[in-house]
C-alpha cells in the first residue's frame, strides 16, 4: 500500500480502510494546525489510487467503511472523485459508507446535484472543522472557510443526505475571546444541527503561527479548568435536536459522550463534577490546574 505518512483520521474511523486520495491540505494556512506543515499538498495519481484499492480488496473484500485521506479529499471535483467512489464501491460489495474531511468551500461550491451524486456513490459522512463560530477568531487563525460558509455547507450536505460530523476547538479564542468563542459557537451549532459533534481542546503545537503568538504573549491559552468551563457553557447553550456528541479525544481533560437533547443534563452534571473537583480527572489534567 502506498500510504504516505503522516496520516490523520478521526477516532471514529479507526477500523475504516484509509484510502489516500490527496496528500496534505490544500489550504494549510491555519495558525493552530501543524498537521501537514511538512507535507505539501498534492493529488495522488489515478493509477496509485486504483492500485491501493485493489491491494486492499485482495484481503479485505468485506470492507464496509472507507475514509478518504488526507486533509480535504473533496477538493477534487466530481469528475475526479466519482470514478474513485465507483471503483471503491465495486471493489467492496458490502461497502456502507465513504467519509472524508472537508472544508466549507468544497461543499458550498458544489451544486445540489453534484452533492447528490456523491451521496449516490456512498459518500455519506463529512468531517468539518468549524473550530469556532466566531468569524473574528477564524480570521485571527487564518482559517480559510468562513463560519457562514461552514453553516451553509452542513445544511447543504444534509439536504443531499450527507451527514456531518462537526469539530469544535475549545480554547481557540484564548483568554481574551473566550466569551465570543462560546457565544458564536453556540449560534453556529444551532444553525448547523449536525448529526455528530465533537470537542477537541487546543494544544499549541511548536513551530506554528499560534505558538509564536503565545511566545510573544499576544495569545494566552486557557487553563484546563477554563477549557472545562467553555465546554460547559457551549453544551448549556446549544439546542440540538438529534446530535451524537463525543468529547473523548486525547486532548480533552474529561471524556464525555452522549446524545442531544436527551443527555444534555447528564453531560452538564459530569462537567460540573469535573469543575468542582468532585470527579476524579486525568493526572495530567490535575497537574495543569
Ligand atoms: S485545520 Fe484543517 S484546513 Fe486548517 S491547515 Fe489544518 S488540515 Fe488544513
PDB file of C-alpha atoms and ligand atoms in Angstrom:
ATOM      1  CA  UNK A   1       0.000   0.000   0.000  1.00  0.00           C
ATOM      2  CA  UNK A   2       1.460   3.364  -0.955  1.00  0.00           C
ATOM      3  CA  UNK A   3       0.277   5.440   2.029  1.00  0.00           C
ATOM      4  CA  UNK A   4       2.471   8.467   2.625  1.00  0.00           C
ATOM      5  CA  UNK A   5       2.735   9.436   6.306  1.00  0.00           C
ATOM      6  CA  UNK A   6       1.788  11.252   8.458  1.00  0.00           C
ATOM      7  CA  UNK A   7      -1.811  10.106   8.349  1.00  0.00           C
ATOM      8  CA  UNK A   8      -4.539  11.769  10.402  1.00  0.00           C
ATOM      9  CA  UNK A   9      -8.035  10.368  10.813  1.00  0.00           C
ATOM     10  CA  UNK A  10     -10.949  10.847  13.200  1.00  0.00           C
ATOM     11  CA  UNK A  11     -11.171   8.339  16.096  1.00  0.00           C
ATOM     12  CA  UNK A  12     -14.444   7.003  14.654  1.00  0.00           C
ATOM     13  CA  UNK A  13     -12.599   5.884  11.512  1.00  0.00           C
ATOM     14  CA  UNK A  14     -10.177   3.618  13.389  1.00  0.00           C
ATOM     15  CA  UNK A  15     -11.366   0.496  11.608  1.00  0.00           C
ATOM     16  CA  UNK A  16     -12.042   2.060   8.198  1.00  0.00           C
ATOM     17  CA  UNK A  17      -9.922   1.442   5.133  1.00  0.00           C
ATOM     18  CA  UNK A  18      -7.886   4.641   4.732  1.00  0.00           C
ATOM     19  CA  UNK A  19      -7.782   5.416   1.040  1.00  0.00           C
ATOM     20  CA  UNK A  20      -5.259   8.131   0.286  1.00  0.00           C
ATOM     21  CA  UNK A  21      -6.502  10.364  -2.482  1.00  0.00           C
ATOM     22  CA  UNK A  22      -4.634  13.600  -1.764  1.00  0.00           C
ATOM     23  CA  UNK A  23      -1.585  14.486   0.306  1.00  0.00           C
ATOM     24  CA  UNK A  24      -1.611  17.209   2.957  1.00  0.00           C
ATOM     25  CA  UNK A  25      -4.162  20.012   2.986  1.00  0.00           C
ATOM     26  CA  UNK A  26      -4.933  22.314   0.056  1.00  0.00           C
ATOM     27  CA  UNK A  27      -5.282  25.247   2.477  1.00  0.00           C
ATOM     28  CA  UNK A  28      -2.610  24.686   5.115  1.00  0.00           C
ATOM     29  CA  UNK A  29      -2.870  28.243   6.485  1.00  0.00           C
ATOM     30  CA  UNK A  30      -4.484  27.708   9.898  1.00  0.00           C
ATOM     31  CA  UNK A  31      -2.096  29.037  12.529  1.00  0.00           C
ATOM     32  CA  UNK A  32      -3.094  26.467  15.166  1.00  0.00           C
ATOM     33  CA  UNK A  33      -2.595  23.462  12.882  1.00  0.00           C
ATOM     34  CA  UNK A  34       0.656  21.594  12.483  1.00  0.00           C
ATOM     35  CA  UNK A  35      -0.866  18.532  10.835  1.00  0.00           C
ATOM     36  CA  UNK A  36       0.597  18.911   7.375  1.00  0.00           C
ATOM     37  CA  UNK A  37       3.271  21.560   7.803  1.00  0.00           C
ATOM     38  CA  UNK A  38       5.898  19.269   6.271  1.00  0.00           C
ATOM     39  CA  UNK A  39       3.665  17.583   3.746  1.00  0.00           C
ATOM     40  CA  UNK A  40       2.948  19.763   0.708  1.00  0.00           C
ATOM     41  CA  UNK A  41      -0.425  19.386  -0.939  1.00  0.00           C
ATOM     42  CA  UNK A  42      -0.583  17.006  -3.893  1.00  0.00           C
ATOM     43  CA  UNK A  43      -3.123  14.797  -5.639  1.00  0.00           C
ATOM     44  CA  UNK A  44      -2.302  11.120  -5.942  1.00  0.00           C
ATOM     45  CA  UNK A  45      -2.374   9.642  -9.418  1.00  0.00           C
ATOM     46  CA  UNK A  46      -5.357   7.539 -10.501  1.00  0.00           C
ATOM     47  CA  UNK A  47      -3.075   4.558 -11.048  1.00  0.00           C
ATOM     48  CA  UNK A  48      -1.771   4.736  -7.460  1.00  0.00           C
ATOM     49  CA  UNK A  49      -5.309   5.054  -6.067  1.00  0.00           C
ATOM     50  CA  UNK A  50      -6.524   2.106  -8.167  1.00  0.00           C
ATOM     51  CA  UNK A  51      -3.557   0.005  -7.044  1.00  0.00           C
ATOM     52  CA  UNK A  52      -4.311   0.811  -3.382  1.00  0.00           C
ATOM     53  CA  UNK A  53      -7.989  -0.147  -3.756  1.00  0.00           C
ATOM     54  CA  UNK A  54      -7.097  -3.419  -5.497  1.00  0.00           C
ATOM     55  CA  UNK A  55      -4.438  -4.323  -2.980  1.00  0.00           C
ATOM     56  CA  UNK A  56      -6.760  -3.734  -0.026  1.00  0.00           C
ATOM     57  CA  UNK A  57      -9.615  -5.609  -1.729  1.00  0.00           C
ATOM     58  CA  UNK A  58      -7.431  -8.684  -2.215  1.00  0.00           C
ATOM     59  CA  UNK A  59      -7.541  -9.480   1.518  1.00  0.00           C
ATOM     60  CA  UNK A  60     -10.404  -7.315   2.786  1.00  0.00           C
ATOM     61  CA  UNK A  61     -13.269  -7.838   0.375  1.00  0.00           C
ATOM     62  CA  UNK A  62     -15.809  -7.351   3.189  1.00  0.00           C
ATOM     63  CA  UNK A  63     -14.693  -3.771   3.975  1.00  0.00           C
ATOM     64  CA  UNK A  64     -17.715  -1.712   4.980  1.00  0.00           C
ATOM     65  CA  UNK A  65     -16.223   1.694   5.661  1.00  0.00           C
ATOM     66  CA  UNK A  66     -13.715   3.773   3.720  1.00  0.00           C
ATOM     67  CA  UNK A  67     -12.221   7.071   4.865  1.00  0.00           C
ATOM     68  CA  UNK A  68     -10.604   9.265   2.220  1.00  0.00           C
ATOM     69  CA  UNK A  69      -7.349  10.884   3.299  1.00  0.00           C
ATOM     70  CA  UNK A  70      -5.534  13.318   3.628  1.00  0.00           C
ATOM     71  CA  UNK A  71      -6.891  16.661   4.835  1.00  0.00           C
ATOM     72  CA  UNK A  72      -9.513  17.532   2.229  1.00  0.00           C
ATOM     73  CA  UNK A  73     -10.016  14.922  -0.468  1.00  0.00           C
ATOM     74  CA  UNK A  74     -13.191  16.769  -1.502  1.00  0.00           C
ATOM     75  CA  UNK A  75     -11.039  19.485  -3.026  1.00  0.00           C
ATOM     76  CA  UNK A  76     -11.148  17.178  -6.055  1.00  0.00           C
ATOM     77  CA  UNK A  77     -14.040  17.884  -8.391  1.00  0.00           C
ATOM     78  CA  UNK A  78     -16.689  15.265  -9.040  1.00  0.00           C
ATOM     79  CA  UNK A  79     -15.077  14.459 -12.392  1.00  0.00           C
ATOM     80  CA  UNK A  80     -12.103  13.027 -10.482  1.00  0.00           C
ATOM     81  CA  UNK A  81     -13.851  11.898  -7.316  1.00  0.00           C
ATOM     82  CA  UNK A  82     -16.827   9.977  -8.700  1.00  0.00           C
ATOM     83  CA  UNK A  83     -14.685   7.411 -10.596  1.00  0.00           C
ATOM     84  CA  UNK A  84     -12.760   6.794  -7.335  1.00  0.00           C
ATOM     85  CA  UNK A  85     -16.006   6.313  -5.377  1.00  0.00           C
ATOM     86  CA  UNK A  86     -17.378   3.974  -8.066  1.00  0.00           C
ATOM     87  CA  UNK A  87     -14.191   1.941  -8.115  1.00  0.00           C
ATOM     88  CA  UNK A  88     -14.326   1.688  -4.330  1.00  0.00           C
ATOM     89  CA  UNK A  89     -17.963   0.557  -4.401  1.00  0.00           C
ATOM     90  CA  UNK A  90     -17.168  -2.114  -6.996  1.00  0.00           C
ATOM     91  CA  UNK A  91     -14.170  -3.404  -5.052  1.00  0.00           C
ATOM     92  CA  UNK A  92     -16.092  -3.747  -1.767  1.00  0.00           C
ATOM     93  CA  UNK A  93     -19.601  -5.168  -2.305  1.00  0.00           C
ATOM     94  CA  UNK A  94     -20.537  -4.700   1.372  1.00  0.00           C
ATOM     95  CA  UNK A  95     -19.480  -1.037   1.450  1.00  0.00           C
ATOM     96  CA  UNK A  96     -21.889   1.016   3.557  1.00  0.00           C
ATOM     97  CA  UNK A  97     -20.146   4.368   3.931  1.00  0.00           C
ATOM     98  CA  UNK A  98     -17.398   6.535   2.479  1.00  0.00           C
ATOM     99  CA  UNK A  99     -16.377   9.573   4.517  1.00  0.00           C
ATOM    100  CA  UNK A 100     -13.861  12.383   4.308  1.00  0.00           C
ATOM    101  CA  UNK A 101     -12.593  15.542   5.962  1.00  0.00           C
ATOM    102  CA  UNK A 102     -13.686  18.648   4.124  1.00  0.00           C
ATOM    103  CA  UNK A 103     -13.651  22.408   4.393  1.00  0.00           C
ATOM    104  CA  UNK A 104     -16.764  24.510   3.895  1.00  0.00           C
ATOM    105  CA  UNK A 105     -15.810  25.743   0.458  1.00  0.00           C
ATOM    106  CA  UNK A 106     -15.510  22.243  -1.003  1.00  0.00           C
ATOM    107  CA  UNK A 107     -19.170  21.679  -0.200  1.00  0.00           C
ATOM    108  CA  UNK A 108     -20.698  25.099  -0.904  1.00  0.00           C
ATOM    109  CA  UNK A 109     -19.056  25.342  -4.326  1.00  0.00           C
ATOM    110  CA  UNK A 110     -20.816  22.127  -5.391  1.00  0.00           C
ATOM    111  CA  UNK A 111     -24.286  22.153  -6.870  1.00  0.00           C
ATOM    112  CA  UNK A 112     -27.078  20.188  -5.216  1.00  0.00           C
ATOM    113  CA  UNK A 113     -26.902  17.599  -7.985  1.00  0.00           C
ATOM    114  CA  UNK A 114     -23.138  17.200  -7.522  1.00  0.00           C
ATOM    115  CA  UNK A 115     -23.633  16.568  -3.811  1.00  0.00           C
ATOM    116  CA  UNK A 116     -26.404  14.106  -4.586  1.00  0.00           C
ATOM    117  CA  UNK A 117     -24.054  12.331  -6.988  1.00  0.00           C
ATOM    118  CA  UNK A 118     -21.520  11.951  -4.159  1.00  0.00           C
ATOM    119  CA  UNK A 119     -24.211  10.559  -1.871  1.00  0.00           C
ATOM    120  CA  UNK A 120     -25.452   8.166  -4.547  1.00  0.00           C
ATOM    121  CA  UNK A 121     -21.912   6.822  -4.671  1.00  0.00           C
ATOM    122  CA  UNK A 122     -21.869   6.192  -0.917  1.00  0.00           C
ATOM    123  CA  UNK A 123     -20.125   9.339   0.307  1.00  0.00           C
ATOM    124  CA  UNK A 124     -22.431   9.797   3.267  1.00  0.00           C
ATOM    125  CA  UNK A 125     -20.388  11.496   6.008  1.00  0.00           C
ATOM    126  CA  UNK A 126     -18.164  14.580   6.072  1.00  0.00           C
ATOM    127  CA  UNK A 127     -15.983  15.785   8.932  1.00  0.00           C
ATOM    128  CA  UNK A 128     -15.816  19.544   9.073  1.00  0.00           C
ATOM    129  CA  UNK A 129     -13.635  21.583  11.436  1.00  0.00           C
ATOM    130  CA  UNK A 130     -15.783  24.523  12.479  1.00  0.00           C
ATOM    131  CA  UNK A 131     -13.260  25.208  15.268  1.00  0.00           C
ATOM    132  CA  UNK A 132     -15.185  28.337  16.296  1.00  0.00           C
ATOM    133  CA  UNK A 133     -18.395  30.035  15.269  1.00  0.00           C
ATOM    134  CA  UNK A 134     -16.698  33.413  15.684  1.00  0.00           C
ATOM    135  CA  UNK A 135     -15.571  34.906  12.391  1.00  0.00           C
ATOM    136  CA  UNK A 136     -13.074  37.154  14.194  1.00  0.00           C
ATOM    137  CA  UNK A 137     -11.429  34.122  15.801  1.00  0.00           C
ATOM    138  CA  UNK A 138     -11.392  32.229  12.492  1.00  0.00           C
ATOM    139  CA  UNK A 139      -9.823  35.260  10.790  1.00  0.00           C
ATOM    140  CA  UNK A 140      -7.222  35.576  13.545  1.00  0.00           C
ATOM    141  CA  UNK A 141      -6.290  31.912  12.967  1.00  0.00           C
ATOM    142  CA  UNK A 142      -6.270  32.320   9.165  1.00  0.00           C
ATOM    143  CA  UNK A 143      -8.937  29.660   8.725  1.00  0.00           C
ATOM    144  CA  UNK A 144      -9.962  29.885   5.102  1.00  0.00           C
ATOM    145  CA  UNK A 145     -13.558  28.720   5.458  1.00  0.00           C
ATOM    146  CA  UNK A 146     -15.854  31.283   7.000  1.00  0.00           C
ATOM    147  CA  UNK A 147     -18.352  30.418   9.742  1.00  0.00           C
ATOM    148  CA  UNK A 148     -21.185  31.287   7.378  1.00  0.00           C
ATOM    149  CA  UNK A 149     -19.772  29.025   4.680  1.00  0.00           C
ATOM    150  CA  UNK A 150     -19.441  26.109   7.093  1.00  0.00           C
ATOM    151  CA  UNK A 151     -23.013  26.551   8.340  1.00  0.00           C
ATOM    152  CA  UNK A 152     -24.184  26.570   4.733  1.00  0.00           C
ATOM    153  CA  UNK A 153     -22.019  23.522   3.942  1.00  0.00           C
ATOM    154  CA  UNK A 154     -23.502  21.399   6.736  1.00  0.00           C
ATOM    155  CA  UNK A 155     -27.057  22.305   5.756  1.00  0.00           C
ATOM    156  CA  UNK A 156     -26.447  21.843   2.062  1.00  0.00           C
ATOM    157  CA  UNK A 157     -24.844  18.451   2.651  1.00  0.00           C
ATOM    158  CA  UNK A 158     -27.787  17.412   4.859  1.00  0.00           C
ATOM    159  CA  UNK A 159     -30.210  18.261   2.066  1.00  0.00           C
ATOM    160  CA  UNK A 160     -28.304  15.852  -0.169  1.00  0.00           C
ATOM    161  CA  UNK A 161     -28.474  13.167   2.543  1.00  0.00           C
ATOM    162  CA  UNK A 162     -24.829  13.583   3.618  1.00  0.00           C
ATOM    163  CA  UNK A 163     -24.348  13.686   7.393  1.00  0.00           C
ATOM    164  CA  UNK A 164     -21.845  15.987   9.065  1.00  0.00           C
ATOM    165  CA  UNK A 165     -19.517  15.480  11.970  1.00  0.00           C
ATOM    166  CA  UNK A 166     -18.565  18.926  13.250  1.00  0.00           C
ATOM    167  CA  UNK A 167     -15.437  19.588  15.282  1.00  0.00           C
ATOM    168  CA  UNK A 168     -15.155  22.470  17.767  1.00  0.00           C
ATOM    169  CA  UNK A 169     -11.775  23.525  19.132  1.00  0.00           C
ATOM    170  CA  UNK A 170     -12.118  24.563  22.770  1.00  0.00           C
ATOM    171  CA  UNK A 171      -9.784  27.365  23.801  1.00  0.00           C
ATOM    172  CA  UNK A 172      -9.283  28.765  20.290  1.00  0.00           C
ATOM    173  CA  UNK A 173     -10.301  32.261  21.382  1.00  0.00           C
ATOM    174  CA  UNK A 174      -7.705  32.222  24.146  1.00  0.00           C
ATOM    175  CA  UNK A 175      -8.306  34.129  27.379  1.00  0.00           C
ATOM    176  CA  UNK A 176      -9.302  37.288  25.564  1.00  0.00           C
ATOM    177  CA  UNK A 177     -12.032  35.948  23.292  1.00  0.00           C
ATOM    178  CA  UNK A 178     -13.420  33.006  25.224  1.00  0.00           C
ATOM    179  CA  UNK A 179     -16.846  34.599  25.665  1.00  0.00           C
ATOM    180  CA  UNK A 180     -17.130  35.372  21.976  1.00  0.00           C
ATOM    181  CA  UNK A 181     -15.959  31.842  21.135  1.00  0.00           C
ATOM    182  CA  UNK A 182     -18.695  30.367  23.342  1.00  0.00           C
ATOM    183  CA  UNK A 183     -21.453  32.681  22.115  1.00  0.00           C
ATOM    184  CA  UNK A 184     -20.796  32.375  18.381  1.00  0.00           C
ATOM    185  CA  UNK A 185     -20.070  28.650  18.504  1.00  0.00           C
ATOM    186  CA  UNK A 186     -23.427  28.043  20.160  1.00  0.00           C
ATOM    187  CA  UNK A 187     -25.108  30.070  17.442  1.00  0.00           C
ATOM    188  CA  UNK A 188     -23.295  28.254  14.607  1.00  0.00           C
ATOM    189  CA  UNK A 189     -24.041  24.797  16.038  1.00  0.00           C
ATOM    190  CA  UNK A 190     -27.711  25.623  16.473  1.00  0.00           C
ATOM    191  CA  UNK A 191     -27.883  26.672  12.843  1.00  0.00           C
ATOM    192  CA  UNK A 192     -25.982  23.577  11.698  1.00  0.00           C
ATOM    193  CA  UNK A 193     -27.821  20.883  13.699  1.00  0.00           C
ATOM    194  CA  UNK A 194     -25.039  18.401  12.862  1.00  0.00           C
ATOM    195  CA  UNK A 195     -25.606  14.644  13.190  1.00  0.00           C
ATOM    196  CA  UNK A 196     -22.314  14.308  15.078  1.00  0.00           C
ATOM    197  CA  UNK A 197     -20.395  16.809  17.188  1.00  0.00           C
ATOM    198  CA  UNK A 198     -17.042  16.549  18.904  1.00  0.00           C
ATOM    199  CA  UNK A 199     -14.934  18.874  21.028  1.00  0.00           C
ATOM    200  CA  UNK A 200     -11.159  18.939  20.942  1.00  0.00           C
ATOM    201  CA  UNK A 201      -9.059  21.087  23.251  1.00  0.00           C
ATOM    202  CA  UNK A 202      -6.489  23.445  21.769  1.00  0.00           C
ATOM    203  CA  UNK A 203      -2.934  22.155  22.045  1.00  0.00           C
ATOM    204  CA  UNK A 204      -0.381  24.721  20.935  1.00  0.00           C
ATOM    205  CA  UNK A 205       1.972  22.986  18.525  1.00  0.00           C
ATOM    206  CA  UNK A 206       5.600  24.167  18.421  1.00  0.00           C
ATOM    207  CA  UNK A 207       6.556  25.878  15.169  1.00  0.00           C
ATOM    208  CA  UNK A 208       3.018  27.015  14.292  1.00  0.00           C
ATOM    209  CA  UNK A 209       1.921  30.626  13.918  1.00  0.00           C
ATOM    210  CA  UNK A 210      -0.127  30.317  17.089  1.00  0.00           C
ATOM    211  CA  UNK A 211       2.898  29.112  19.066  1.00  0.00           C
ATOM    212  CA  UNK A 212       4.657  32.347  18.028  1.00  0.00           C
ATOM    213  CA  UNK A 213       1.685  34.364  19.295  1.00  0.00           C
ATOM    214  CA  UNK A 214       1.927  32.524  22.616  1.00  0.00           C
ATOM    215  CA  UNK A 215       5.685  33.262  22.816  1.00  0.00           C
ATOM    216  CA  UNK A 216       5.022  36.965  22.151  1.00  0.00           C
ATOM    217  CA  UNK A 217       2.336  36.991  24.827  1.00  0.00           C
ATOM    218  CA  UNK A 218      -0.403  38.085  22.441  1.00  0.00           C
ATOM    219  CA  UNK A 219      -2.316  34.810  22.834  1.00  0.00           C
ATOM    220  CA  UNK A 220      -2.966  33.434  26.290  1.00  0.00           C
ATOM    221  CA  UNK A 221      -4.087  29.830  26.495  1.00  0.00           C
ATOM    222  CA  UNK A 222      -6.965  28.733  28.688  1.00  0.00           C
ATOM    223  CA  UNK A 223      -6.212  26.659  31.757  1.00  0.00           C
ATOM    224  CA  UNK A 224      -7.677  23.130  31.833  1.00  0.00           C
ATOM    225  CA  UNK A 225     -10.354  24.362  34.217  1.00  0.00           C
ATOM    226  CA  UNK A 226     -11.294  27.182  31.855  1.00  0.00           C
ATOM    227  CA  UNK A 227     -11.478  24.685  28.991  1.00  0.00           C
ATOM    228  CA  UNK A 228     -13.956  22.636  31.008  1.00  0.00           C
ATOM    229  CA  UNK A 229     -15.979  25.785  31.679  1.00  0.00           C
ATOM    230  CA  UNK A 230     -16.039  26.601  27.960  1.00  0.00           C
ATOM    231  CA  UNK A 231     -17.261  23.096  27.258  1.00  0.00           C
ATOM    232  CA  UNK A 232     -19.943  23.527  29.932  1.00  0.00           C
ATOM    233  CA  UNK A 233     -21.178  26.844  28.551  1.00  0.00           C
ATOM    234  CA  UNK A 234     -21.354  25.623  24.949  1.00  0.00           C
ATOM    235  CA  UNK A 235     -23.249  22.472  25.945  1.00  0.00           C
ATOM    236  CA  UNK A 236     -25.573  24.563  28.109  1.00  0.00           C
ATOM    237  CA  UNK A 237     -26.299  26.968  25.258  1.00  0.00           C
ATOM    238  CA  UNK A 238     -26.861  24.617  22.340  1.00  0.00           C
ATOM    239  CA  UNK A 239     -30.314  23.488  21.302  1.00  0.00           C
ATOM    240  CA  UNK A 240     -29.620  20.404  19.254  1.00  0.00           C
ATOM    241  CA  UNK A 241     -32.451  18.185  18.127  1.00  0.00           C
ATOM    242  CA  UNK A 242     -30.624  14.977  17.206  1.00  0.00           C
ATOM    243  CA  UNK A 243     -26.855  15.071  17.643  1.00  0.00           C
ATOM    244  CA  UNK A 244     -24.451  12.403  18.831  1.00  0.00           C
ATOM    245  CA  UNK A 245     -21.759  14.071  20.916  1.00  0.00           C
ATOM    246  CA  UNK A 246     -18.246  12.872  21.747  1.00  0.00           C
ATOM    247  CA  UNK A 247     -15.508  14.663  23.587  1.00  0.00           C
ATOM    248  CA  UNK A 248     -13.106  11.808  24.199  1.00  0.00           C
ATOM    249  CA  UNK A 249     -10.088  12.835  22.148  1.00  0.00           C
ATOM    250  CA  UNK A 250      -6.694  12.604  23.872  1.00  0.00           C
ATOM    251  CA  UNK A 251      -6.566  16.421  24.051  1.00  0.00           C
ATOM    252  CA  UNK A 252      -9.676  16.554  26.262  1.00  0.00           C
ATOM    253  CA  UNK A 253      -9.306  16.600  30.009  1.00  0.00           C
ATOM    254  CA  UNK A 254     -12.624  14.966  30.779  1.00  0.00           C
ATOM    255  CA  UNK A 255     -14.086  12.306  28.480  1.00  0.00           C
ATOM    256  CA  UNK A 256     -17.725  12.966  27.617  1.00  0.00           C
ATOM    257  CA  UNK A 257     -20.268  11.311  25.381  1.00  0.00           C
ATOM    258  CA  UNK A 258     -23.984  11.435  24.922  1.00  0.00           C
ATOM    259  CA  UNK A 259     -26.821  12.290  22.580  1.00  0.00           C
ATOM    260  CA  UNK A 260     -28.588  15.629  22.364  1.00  0.00           C
ATOM    261  CA  UNK A 261     -31.109  16.524  23.565  1.00  0.00           C
ATOM    262  CA  UNK A 262     -31.662  13.590  25.946  1.00  0.00           C
ATOM    263  CA  UNK A 263     -28.217  13.562  27.625  1.00  0.00           C
ATOM    264  CA  UNK A 264     -27.695  17.316  27.933  1.00  0.00           C
ATOM    265  CA  UNK A 265     -28.330  17.452  31.692  1.00  0.00           C
ATOM    266  CA  UNK A 266     -26.151  14.380  32.274  1.00  0.00           C
ATOM    267  CA  UNK A 267     -23.293  15.999  30.323  1.00  0.00           C
ATOM    268  CA  UNK A 268     -23.658  19.242  32.289  1.00  0.00           C
ATOM    269  CA  UNK A 269     -23.684  17.325  35.583  1.00  0.00           C
ATOM    270  CA  UNK A 270     -20.498  15.485  34.621  1.00  0.00           C
ATOM    271  CA  UNK A 271     -18.824  18.760  33.712  1.00  0.00           C
ATOM    272  CA  UNK A 272     -19.982  20.372  36.941  1.00  0.00           C
ATOM    273  CA  UNK A 273     -18.466  17.475  38.876  1.00  0.00           C
ATOM    274  CA  UNK A 274     -15.200  17.923  36.954  1.00  0.00           C
ATOM    275  CA  UNK A 275     -15.144  21.680  37.513  1.00  0.00           C
ATOM    276  CA  UNK A 276     -15.863  21.393  41.238  1.00  0.00           C
ATOM    277  CA  UNK A 277     -13.188  18.724  41.708  1.00  0.00           C
ATOM    278  CA  UNK A 278     -15.777  16.142  42.757  1.00  0.00           C
ATOM    279  CA  UNK A 279     -14.925  13.918  39.834  1.00  0.00           C
ATOM    280  CA  UNK A 280     -11.538  12.281  39.545  1.00  0.00           C
ATOM    281  CA  UNK A 281      -9.745  13.602  36.466  1.00  0.00           C
ATOM    282  CA  UNK A 282      -6.765  12.532  34.436  1.00  0.00           C
ATOM    283  CA  UNK A 283      -3.454  13.084  36.312  1.00  0.00           C
ATOM    284  CA  UNK A 284      -2.139  15.317  33.524  1.00  0.00           C
ATOM    285  CA  UNK A 285      -5.227  17.459  33.966  1.00  0.00           C
ATOM    286  CA  UNK A 286      -4.628  17.886  37.682  1.00  0.00           C
ATOM    287  CA  UNK A 287      -1.034  18.924  37.042  1.00  0.00           C
ATOM    288  CA  UNK A 288      -2.308  21.662  34.748  1.00  0.00           C
ATOM    289  CA  UNK A 289      -4.622  23.271  37.305  1.00  0.00           C
TER     290      UNK A 289
HETATM  291  S1  LIG B   1      -7.011  22.873  10.326  1.00  0.00           S
HETATM  292 FE1  LIG B   1      -7.715  21.745   8.520  1.00  0.00          FE
HETATM  293  S2  LIG B   1      -7.909  23.340   6.921  1.00  0.00           S
HETATM  294 FE2  LIG B   1      -6.617  24.195   8.532  1.00  0.00          FE
HETATM  295  S3  LIG B   1      -4.490  23.734   7.884  1.00  0.00           S
HETATM  296 FE3  LIG B   1      -5.156  22.076   9.286  1.00  0.00          FE
HETATM  297  S4  LIG B   1      -5.941  20.486   7.928  1.00  0.00           S
HETATM  298 FE4  LIG B   1      -5.849  22.385   6.717  1.00  0.00          FE
END
